[in-house]
Amino acid sequence: MPFRGADLHSHSTCSDGRETPATLVRRAVEAGLSAFALTDHDAVHGIPPFEEACSGTGIVPVAGVELSVVEGDEEIHLLGLFLDAGEPGLAGALAEVREARDRRGEAMVERLAAHGVVLDLAQIRAKVGAASFGRPHVARELVAKGHAGSMDEAFERFLVKGRPGWVPKARWSLAKGIGAVHAAGGLAVLAHPVWYGDPESLVARGKELGADGLEAVHPDHDDRARLRFSALAGRLGLLVSAGSDHHGSGEAGAEVGSCRLDEAAWEKLAAAAVERRAGSGRPPLDLSPR
Ligand code: AMP
Ligand code: FE
Ligand code: FE
Ligand code: ZN
C-alpha cells in the first residue's frame, strides 16, 4: 500500500470539536490517509474510542493531545504526538486542567450576564459533557441565541481579550508541557507557529526546552509560511509535522486530510517517536496499520 499522507492534528467532541472520534476516523478513511492523529485540547480520554474506530481501516492511529501552555505571556499550543495515553501522570494532570476549564466556562457565562448577555450555563455544560470546556462552546451558544451571526463574530465581539466574556485560562509553562509529553513517551511539537508574535524566537526557545518538532503545514499557513517554517525547523534540527486542525465544518481548522505530511517527513517523525517511546519506560509504540 503506498503511503498516502498523515494528518496529525484534529479535535473531537472530547474537547471543542463537533464530531466524535469515530466520525473523524471515517473522514480520515474517506480522505485516504495512511496515518491520523486525534489531538484534543487538554484531553486524552478520546484516545481509546479513537483507536477502536481505527481497527480494520488500515490507518495508523496516532494518540495525541494539544496542550495550551504559556511562554513569557504568550499562549502557545503544544502538540503531544505518539503518546501513551494511559500514562497516569498525564491523564491525572489533564483532569485537573479540565476542571479549571469548567470553572473558567462558568466565569465566562457570569461575565457575559453582567454585560446583559444571558446564557444558560447548565445547557452549555450539558453540551460540553465530559469534554474540555472551551470558548467554542460559549460561541456556539451565542450564535444559537442570536447574539452573534457566526462563530467568528461571537469570538470577536465577546470572547477575545478585552471583550466582555474574556477570561484567561490557567496554563502550564511550555517547559512543563514538554516534560509531560516526554514522560508519556511522546514527541512535543509546537503547533501553528504563525500564531505567535515572534515565531523564530519562540521556536528556538522551544527547541532549547526540548521540543522535538514544528507543525509547518497547517490551514493558517500559506505557501510562504510553509516554506518559512520548514526552513526554520531544518535550521534548528526540529522534525516537521502537518495537520488540518479539524474541528468540524464551519469551525476553526480545515477538513480532515487537507493538510498532509509526506512520506519522508512521516518516516523521520515515526522513527523519532519509536526511539522516544523506547527510552521512556512506557510500553513500546505500535505503528502498524490497524
Ligand atoms: P479556548 O482554548 O477555550 O481558549 O478556545 C480556543 C479555541 O477556540 C481554538 O482552539 C479554536 O478551536 C477556537 N477559536 C479561536 N478563535 C476562533 C474563531 N475566531 N472562530 C472560531 N473558533 C475559534
Ligand atoms: Fe480548538
Ligand atoms: Fe491550536
Ligand atoms: Zn488544534
mmCIF file of C-alpha atoms and ligand atoms in Angstrom:
data_model
loop_
_atom_site.group_PDB
_atom_site.id
_atom_site.type_symbol
_atom_site.label_atom_id
_atom_site.label_comp_id
_atom_site.label_asym_id
_atom_site.label_seq_id
_atom_site.Cartn_x
_atom_site.Cartn_y
_atom_site.Cartn_z
ATOM 1 C CA MET A 1 0.000 0.000 0.000
ATOM 2 C CA PRO A 2 1.667 3.311 -0.994
ATOM 3 C CA PHE A 3 1.866 5.990 1.680
ATOM 4 C CA ARG A 4 -0.989 8.490 1.276
ATOM 5 C CA GLY A 5 -0.230 11.110 3.862
ATOM 6 C CA ALA A 6 -0.563 11.782 7.592
ATOM 7 C CA ASP A 7 -2.866 14.376 9.167
ATOM 8 C CA LEU A 8 -1.577 14.868 12.713
ATOM 9 C CA HIS A 9 -3.924 17.436 14.290
ATOM 10 C CA SER A 10 -7.687 17.104 14.886
ATOM 11 C CA HIS A 11 -10.328 17.779 17.544
ATOM 12 C CA SER A 12 -13.355 15.741 18.583
ATOM 13 C CA THR A 13 -16.315 16.118 20.933
ATOM 14 C CA CYS A 14 -13.846 15.212 23.708
ATOM 15 C CA SER A 15 -12.672 18.833 23.505
ATOM 16 C CA ASP A 16 -14.123 21.546 21.273
ATOM 17 C CA GLY A 17 -14.686 19.649 18.012
ATOM 18 C CA ARG A 18 -18.160 18.897 16.702
ATOM 19 C CA GLU A 19 -17.612 15.281 15.664
ATOM 20 C CA THR A 20 -16.973 12.119 17.645
ATOM 21 C CA PRO A 21 -13.636 10.315 17.374
ATOM 22 C CA ALA A 22 -15.364 7.610 15.276
ATOM 23 C CA THR A 23 -16.719 10.197 12.821
ATOM 24 C CA LEU A 24 -13.261 11.730 12.478
ATOM 25 C CA VAL A 25 -11.810 8.306 11.674
ATOM 26 C CA ARG A 26 -14.492 7.819 9.000
ATOM 27 C CA ARG A 27 -13.404 11.124 7.461
ATOM 28 C CA ALA A 28 -9.765 10.036 7.584
ATOM 29 C CA VAL A 29 -10.679 6.832 5.717
ATOM 30 C CA GLU A 30 -12.640 8.823 3.104
ATOM 31 C CA ALA A 31 -9.662 11.158 2.708
ATOM 32 C CA GLY A 32 -7.433 8.134 2.112
ATOM 33 C CA LEU A 33 -4.994 8.918 4.917
ATOM 34 C CA SER A 34 -2.326 6.442 5.965
ATOM 35 C CA ALA A 35 -1.916 7.939 9.455
ATOM 36 C CA PHE A 36 -4.183 10.150 11.529
ATOM 37 C CA ALA A 37 -3.886 11.789 14.955
ATOM 38 C CA LEU A 38 -6.547 12.830 17.450
ATOM 39 C CA THR A 39 -5.215 15.825 19.401
ATOM 40 C CA ASP A 40 -7.975 17.114 21.666
ATOM 41 C CA HIS A 41 -7.315 20.216 23.761
ATOM 42 C CA ASP A 42 -6.072 19.177 27.200
ATOM 43 C CA ALA A 43 -7.743 15.758 26.916
ATOM 44 C CA VAL A 44 -6.762 12.179 26.085
ATOM 45 C CA HIS A 45 -9.977 10.360 27.037
ATOM 46 C CA GLY A 46 -10.966 10.273 23.337
ATOM 47 C CA ILE A 47 -7.983 8.077 22.506
ATOM 48 C CA PRO A 48 -9.483 4.638 23.400
ATOM 49 C CA PRO A 49 -12.587 5.122 21.199
ATOM 50 C CA PHE A 50 -10.381 6.686 18.518
ATOM 51 C CA GLU A 51 -8.072 3.674 18.432
ATOM 52 C CA GLU A 52 -11.018 1.309 18.445
ATOM 53 C CA ALA A 53 -12.558 3.140 15.474
ATOM 54 C CA CYS A 54 -9.288 2.775 13.540
ATOM 55 C CA SER A 55 -9.443 -1.006 13.800
ATOM 56 C CA GLY A 56 -9.999 -2.575 10.374
ATOM 57 C CA THR A 57 -9.344 0.683 8.485
ATOM 58 C CA GLY A 58 -5.665 0.220 7.574
ATOM 59 C CA ILE A 59 -4.889 3.548 9.253
ATOM 60 C CA VAL A 60 -2.014 4.075 11.689
ATOM 61 C CA PRO A 61 -3.636 5.793 14.701
ATOM 62 C CA VAL A 62 -1.504 8.402 16.434
ATOM 63 C CA ALA A 63 -2.535 9.166 20.017
ATOM 64 C CA GLY A 64 -2.173 12.873 20.670
ATOM 65 C CA VAL A 65 -3.143 15.909 22.683
ATOM 66 C CA GLU A 66 -2.933 19.694 22.227
ATOM 67 C CA LEU A 67 -1.834 21.462 25.398
ATOM 68 C CA SER A 68 -2.403 25.196 25.983
ATOM 69 C CA VAL A 69 0.780 26.354 27.660
ATOM 70 C CA VAL A 70 2.422 29.706 28.301
ATOM 71 C CA GLU A 71 5.876 31.066 27.488
ATOM 72 C CA GLY A 72 6.526 34.654 28.550
ATOM 73 C CA ASP A 73 2.969 35.975 28.479
ATOM 74 C CA GLU A 74 2.022 34.308 25.226
ATOM 75 C CA GLU A 75 -0.266 31.287 24.856
ATOM 76 C CA ILE A 76 1.446 28.517 22.956
ATOM 77 C CA HIS A 77 -0.216 25.362 21.637
ATOM 78 C CA LEU A 78 1.901 22.301 22.119
ATOM 79 C CA LEU A 79 1.006 19.051 20.398
ATOM 80 C CA GLY A 80 1.956 15.812 22.099
ATOM 81 C CA LEU A 81 2.068 13.087 19.439
ATOM 82 C CA PHE A 82 2.598 9.296 19.637
ATOM 83 C CA LEU A 83 1.751 9.399 23.355
ATOM 84 C CA ASP A 84 0.978 6.575 25.701
ATOM 85 C CA ALA A 85 -2.449 7.982 26.592
ATOM 86 C CA GLY A 86 -2.674 5.607 29.558
ATOM 87 C CA GLU A 87 0.318 7.155 31.312
ATOM 88 C CA PRO A 88 -1.184 8.083 34.708
ATOM 89 C CA GLY A 89 0.747 11.336 35.260
ATOM 90 C CA LEU A 90 -0.539 12.927 32.074
ATOM 91 C CA ALA A 91 -4.124 11.717 32.448
ATOM 92 C CA GLY A 92 -4.294 12.962 36.069
ATOM 93 C CA ALA A 93 -2.820 16.361 35.246
ATOM 94 C CA LEU A 94 -5.232 16.785 32.328
ATOM 95 C CA ALA A 95 -8.230 16.002 34.547
ATOM 96 C CA GLU A 96 -7.171 18.948 36.742
ATOM 97 C CA VAL A 97 -6.790 21.183 33.706
ATOM 98 C CA ARG A 98 -10.308 20.270 32.562
ATOM 99 C CA GLU A 99 -11.721 21.156 35.982
ATOM 100 C CA ALA A 100 -10.038 24.561 35.722
ATOM 101 C CA ARG A 101 -11.568 24.936 32.241
ATOM 102 C CA ASP A 102 -15.018 24.215 33.671
ATOM 103 C CA ARG A 103 -14.590 26.963 36.301
ATOM 104 C CA ARG A 104 -13.435 29.320 33.556
ATOM 105 C CA GLY A 105 -16.510 28.448 31.473
ATOM 106 C CA GLU A 106 -18.702 29.384 34.417
ATOM 107 C CA ALA A 107 -16.784 32.675 34.825
ATOM 108 C CA MET A 108 -17.259 33.466 31.104
ATOM 109 C CA VAL A 109 -21.025 32.975 31.404
ATOM 110 C CA GLU A 110 -21.104 35.153 34.565
ATOM 111 C CA ARG A 111 -19.154 37.924 32.860
ATOM 112 C CA LEU A 112 -21.447 37.860 29.835
ATOM 113 C CA ALA A 113 -24.513 38.008 32.103
ATOM 114 C CA ALA A 114 -23.085 41.087 33.872
ATOM 115 C CA HIS A 115 -22.848 42.584 30.380
ATOM 116 C CA GLY A 116 -26.535 41.802 29.700
ATOM 117 C CA VAL A 117 -25.939 38.684 27.585
ATOM 118 C CA VAL A 118 -27.660 35.902 29.486
ATOM 119 C CA LEU A 119 -26.849 32.287 28.581
ATOM 120 C CA ASP A 120 -27.935 29.083 30.291
ATOM 121 C CA LEU A 121 -24.829 27.604 31.930
ATOM 122 C CA ALA A 122 -26.495 24.245 32.636
ATOM 123 C CA GLN A 123 -27.433 23.909 28.974
ATOM 124 C CA ILE A 124 -23.873 24.669 27.829
ATOM 125 C CA ARG A 125 -22.440 22.263 30.400
ATOM 126 C CA ALA A 126 -24.789 19.553 29.149
ATOM 127 C CA LYS A 127 -23.337 20.017 25.665
ATOM 128 C CA VAL A 128 -19.771 20.045 26.968
ATOM 129 C CA GLY A 129 -20.392 16.757 28.799
ATOM 130 C CA ALA A 130 -17.044 15.090 29.573
ATOM 131 C CA ALA A 131 -15.196 17.268 27.059
ATOM 132 C CA SER A 132 -12.860 20.159 27.841
ATOM 133 C CA PHE A 133 -14.943 23.317 28.160
ATOM 134 C CA GLY A 134 -13.663 25.901 25.695
ATOM 135 C CA ARG A 135 -14.623 29.235 24.211
ATOM 136 C CA PRO A 136 -16.176 27.490 21.172
ATOM 137 C CA HIS A 137 -18.873 26.028 23.446
ATOM 138 C CA VAL A 138 -19.836 29.544 24.551
ATOM 139 C CA ALA A 139 -19.515 30.867 20.991
ATOM 140 C CA ARG A 140 -21.953 28.246 19.678
ATOM 141 C CA GLU A 141 -24.485 29.238 22.324
ATOM 142 C CA LEU A 142 -24.033 32.932 21.474
ATOM 143 C CA VAL A 143 -24.792 32.093 17.823
ATOM 144 C CA ALA A 144 -27.711 29.797 18.722
ATOM 145 C CA LYS A 145 -29.311 32.511 20.877
ATOM 146 C CA GLY A 146 -28.863 35.179 18.191
ATOM 147 C CA HIS A 147 -26.209 37.253 19.975
ATOM 148 C CA ALA A 148 -23.814 36.742 17.061
ATOM 149 C CA GLY A 149 -24.271 35.822 13.403
ATOM 150 C CA SER A 150 -21.283 33.494 13.188
ATOM 151 C CA MET A 151 -18.611 31.810 15.305
ATOM 152 C CA ASP A 152 -16.070 34.414 14.175
ATOM 153 C CA GLU A 153 -18.378 37.244 15.214
ATOM 154 C CA ALA A 154 -19.047 35.595 18.573
ATOM 155 C CA PHE A 155 -15.303 35.435 19.239
ATOM 156 C CA GLU A 156 -14.572 38.951 18.048
ATOM 157 C CA ARG A 157 -17.447 40.604 19.917
ATOM 158 C CA PHE A 158 -17.421 38.627 23.139
ATOM 159 C CA LEU A 159 -14.641 36.130 23.655
ATOM 160 C CA VAL A 160 -11.248 37.569 22.725
ATOM 161 C CA LYS A 161 -9.010 39.527 25.091
ATOM 162 C CA GLY A 162 -10.550 42.873 26.015
ATOM 163 C CA ARG A 163 -14.124 41.749 25.232
ATOM 164 C CA PRO A 164 -16.842 41.171 27.858
ATOM 165 C CA GLY A 165 -16.724 37.363 28.004
ATOM 166 C CA TRP A 166 -12.947 37.054 28.030
ATOM 167 C CA VAL A 167 -11.471 35.018 30.885
ATOM 168 C CA PRO A 168 -7.854 33.827 30.662
ATOM 169 C CA LYS A 169 -7.092 30.137 31.108
ATOM 170 C CA ALA A 170 -4.855 28.644 33.757
ATOM 171 C CA ARG A 171 -1.938 27.260 31.792
ATOM 172 C CA TRP A 172 1.178 25.201 32.252
ATOM 173 C CA SER A 173 4.564 26.572 31.286
ATOM 174 C CA LEU A 174 5.956 25.414 27.951
ATOM 175 C CA ALA A 175 8.668 23.535 29.845
ATOM 176 C CA LYS A 176 6.081 21.672 31.950
ATOM 177 C CA GLY A 177 4.080 20.763 28.840
ATOM 178 C CA ILE A 178 7.132 19.388 27.055
ATOM 179 C CA GLY A 179 8.056 17.424 30.179
ATOM 180 C CA ALA A 180 4.562 15.918 30.459
ATOM 181 C CA VAL A 181 4.591 14.838 26.803
ATOM 182 C CA HIS A 182 8.025 13.252 27.157
ATOM 183 C CA ALA A 183 7.012 11.459 30.359
ATOM 184 C CA ALA A 184 4.113 9.934 28.428
ATOM 185 C CA GLY A 185 6.590 8.700 25.798
ATOM 186 C CA GLY A 186 5.545 11.193 23.095
ATOM 187 C CA LEU A 187 7.013 13.834 20.811
ATOM 188 C CA ALA A 188 6.468 17.515 21.667
ATOM 189 C CA VAL A 189 5.555 19.538 18.565
ATOM 190 C CA LEU A 190 4.951 23.304 18.507
ATOM 191 C CA ALA A 191 1.612 23.885 16.743
ATOM 192 C CA HIS A 192 0.793 26.521 14.066
ATOM 193 C CA PRO A 193 3.804 28.840 14.653
ATOM 194 C CA VAL A 194 2.239 31.585 12.530
ATOM 195 C CA TRP A 195 0.037 32.380 15.550
ATOM 196 C CA TYR A 196 2.937 33.630 17.661
ATOM 197 C CA GLY A 197 4.278 37.188 17.858
ATOM 198 C CA ASP A 198 7.874 36.274 17.078
ATOM 199 C CA PRO A 199 7.788 32.681 15.855
ATOM 200 C CA GLU A 200 11.529 32.408 15.173
ATOM 201 C CA SER A 201 12.453 33.270 18.788
ATOM 202 C CA LEU A 202 9.626 31.231 20.262
ATOM 203 C CA VAL A 203 10.509 28.123 18.273
ATOM 204 C CA ALA A 204 14.192 28.496 19.167
ATOM 205 C CA ARG A 205 13.149 28.738 22.828
ATOM 206 C CA GLY A 206 11.006 25.632 22.426
ATOM 207 C CA LYS A 207 13.966 23.774 20.976
ATOM 208 C CA GLU A 208 16.095 24.790 23.994
ATOM 209 C CA LEU A 209 13.386 23.425 26.278
ATOM 210 C CA GLY A 210 13.403 20.078 24.472
ATOM 211 C CA ALA A 211 10.687 20.367 21.802
ATOM 212 C CA ASP A 212 11.021 17.747 19.072
ATOM 213 C CA GLY A 213 9.131 19.221 16.142
ATOM 214 C CA LEU A 214 7.304 22.067 14.440
ATOM 215 C CA GLU A 215 3.921 21.999 12.687
ATOM 216 C CA ALA A 216 4.983 23.628 9.396
ATOM 217 C CA VAL A 217 1.839 22.592 7.491
ATOM 218 C CA HIS A 218 -1.436 23.972 8.896
ATOM 219 C CA PRO A 219 -4.538 25.640 7.357
ATOM 220 C CA ASP A 220 -3.423 29.025 8.732
ATOM 221 C CA HIS A 221 -0.095 28.730 6.868
ATOM 222 C CA ASP A 222 0.058 29.895 3.254
ATOM 223 C CA ASP A 223 2.787 28.585 0.916
ATOM 224 C CA ARG A 224 5.245 31.183 2.132
ATOM 225 C CA ALA A 225 4.643 30.313 5.776
ATOM 226 C CA ARG A 226 5.079 26.625 4.984
ATOM 227 C CA LEU A 227 8.470 27.281 3.435
ATOM 228 C CA ARG A 228 9.442 29.669 6.211
ATOM 229 C CA PHE A 229 8.646 27.181 8.967
ATOM 230 C CA SER A 230 10.035 24.138 7.158
ATOM 231 C CA ALA A 231 13.303 26.055 6.772
ATOM 232 C CA LEU A 232 13.187 27.121 10.431
ATOM 233 C CA ALA A 233 12.678 23.509 11.518
ATOM 234 C CA GLY A 234 15.630 22.495 9.326
ATOM 235 C CA ARG A 235 17.913 25.155 10.807
ATOM 236 C CA LEU A 236 17.030 24.214 14.384
ATOM 237 C CA GLY A 237 17.081 20.459 13.880
ATOM 238 C CA LEU A 238 13.359 20.042 14.546
ATOM 239 C CA LEU A 239 11.136 17.442 12.916
ATOM 240 C CA VAL A 240 8.323 18.679 10.667
ATOM 241 C CA SER A 241 4.638 17.882 11.262
ATOM 242 C CA ALA A 242 1.400 18.647 9.418
ATOM 243 C CA GLY A 243 -2.228 18.815 10.479
ATOM 244 C CA SER A 244 -5.657 20.087 9.428
ATOM 245 C CA ASP A 245 -6.673 21.162 12.971
ATOM 246 C CA HIS A 246 -10.163 19.953 12.001
ATOM 247 C CA HIS A 247 -12.933 20.922 14.456
ATOM 248 C CA GLY A 248 -15.966 20.255 12.200
ATOM 249 C CA SER A 249 -17.371 22.078 9.191
ATOM 250 C CA GLY A 250 -17.720 25.837 9.659
ATOM 251 C CA GLU A 251 -15.381 25.830 12.651
ATOM 252 C CA ALA A 252 -11.692 26.605 13.156
ATOM 253 C CA GLY A 253 -9.285 24.483 11.092
ATOM 254 C CA ALA A 254 -9.959 22.643 7.831
ATOM 255 C CA GLU A 255 -11.253 19.301 6.546
ATOM 256 C CA VAL A 256 -9.573 16.079 7.661
ATOM 257 C CA GLY A 257 -6.780 15.265 5.187
ATOM 258 C CA SER A 258 -6.481 18.802 3.822
ATOM 259 C CA CYS A 259 -3.028 19.182 5.394
ATOM 260 C CA ARG A 260 -0.768 16.178 4.943
ATOM 261 C CA LEU A 261 2.696 15.141 5.891
ATOM 262 C CA ASP A 262 4.602 13.401 3.085
ATOM 263 C CA GLU A 263 6.231 10.002 3.434
ATOM 264 C CA ALA A 264 9.791 11.194 4.023
ATOM 265 C CA ALA A 265 8.784 13.534 6.861
ATOM 266 C CA TRP A 266 6.447 10.900 8.329
ATOM 267 C CA GLU A 267 9.257 8.313 8.373
ATOM 268 C CA LYS A 268 11.514 10.692 10.310
ATOM 269 C CA LEU A 269 8.789 11.546 12.792
ATOM 270 C CA ALA A 270 7.819 7.899 13.257
ATOM 271 C CA ALA A 271 11.430 6.812 13.807
ATOM 272 C CA ALA A 272 11.932 9.531 16.435
ATOM 273 C CA ALA A 273 8.680 8.501 18.114
ATOM 274 C CA VAL A 274 9.711 4.845 18.330
ATOM 275 C CA GLU A 275 13.027 5.874 19.851
ATOM 276 C CA ARG A 276 11.429 8.270 22.344
ATOM 277 C CA ARG A 277 8.970 5.632 23.477
ATOM 278 C CA ALA A 278 11.684 3.007 23.863
ATOM 279 C CA GLY A 279 13.610 5.363 26.165
ATOM 280 C CA SER A 280 10.572 6.408 28.204
ATOM 281 C CA GLY A 281 9.913 3.263 30.188
ATOM 282 C CA ARG A 282 6.396 3.099 28.729
ATOM 283 C CA PRO A 283 5.197 0.159 26.581
ATOM 284 C CA PRO A 284 6.636 0.056 23.032
ATOM 285 C CA LEU A 285 4.975 2.097 20.288
ATOM 286 C CA ASP A 286 2.851 0.153 17.779
ATOM 287 C CA LEU A 287 2.827 1.909 14.389
ATOM 288 C CA SER A 288 1.224 -0.908 12.417
ATOM 289 C CA PRO A 289 -1.800 -0.066 10.246
ATOM 290 C CA ARG A 290 -4.928 -1.329 12.034
HETATM 291 P P1 AMP B 1 -10.012 28.095 24.431
HETATM 292 O O1 AMP B 1 -8.967 27.008 24.443
HETATM 293 O O2 AMP B 1 -11.191 27.785 25.269
HETATM 294 O O3 AMP B 1 -9.421 29.468 24.721
HETATM 295 O O4 AMP B 1 -10.574 28.163 22.934
HETATM 296 C C1 AMP B 1 -9.668 28.245 21.854
HETATM 297 C C2 AMP B 1 -10.285 27.553 20.653
HETATM 298 O O5 AMP B 1 -11.278 28.400 20.109
HETATM 299 C C3 AMP B 1 -9.326 27.312 19.492
HETATM 300 O O6 AMP B 1 -8.635 26.111 19.635
HETATM 301 C C4 AMP B 1 -10.263 27.227 18.328
HETATM 302 O O7 AMP B 1 -10.857 25.950 18.314
HETATM 303 C C5 AMP B 1 -11.379 28.181 18.694
HETATM 304 N N1 AMP B 1 -11.319 29.505 18.058
HETATM 305 C C6 AMP B 1 -10.468 30.518 18.338
HETATM 306 N N2 AMP B 1 -10.758 31.614 17.586
HETATM 307 C C7 AMP B 1 -11.844 31.287 16.827
HETATM 308 C C8 AMP B 1 -12.628 31.972 15.859
HETATM 309 N N3 AMP B 1 -12.378 33.241 15.511
HETATM 310 N N4 AMP B 1 -13.667 31.310 15.293
HETATM 311 C C9 AMP B 1 -13.930 30.044 15.629
HETATM 312 N N5 AMP B 1 -13.235 29.333 16.546
HETATM 313 C C10 AMP B 1 -12.193 29.941 17.133
HETATM 314 FE FE FE B 2 -9.939 24.172 19.309
HETATM 315 FE FE FE B 3 -4.166 25.132 18.470
HETATM 316 ZN ZN ZN B 4 -5.930 22.388 17.381
#
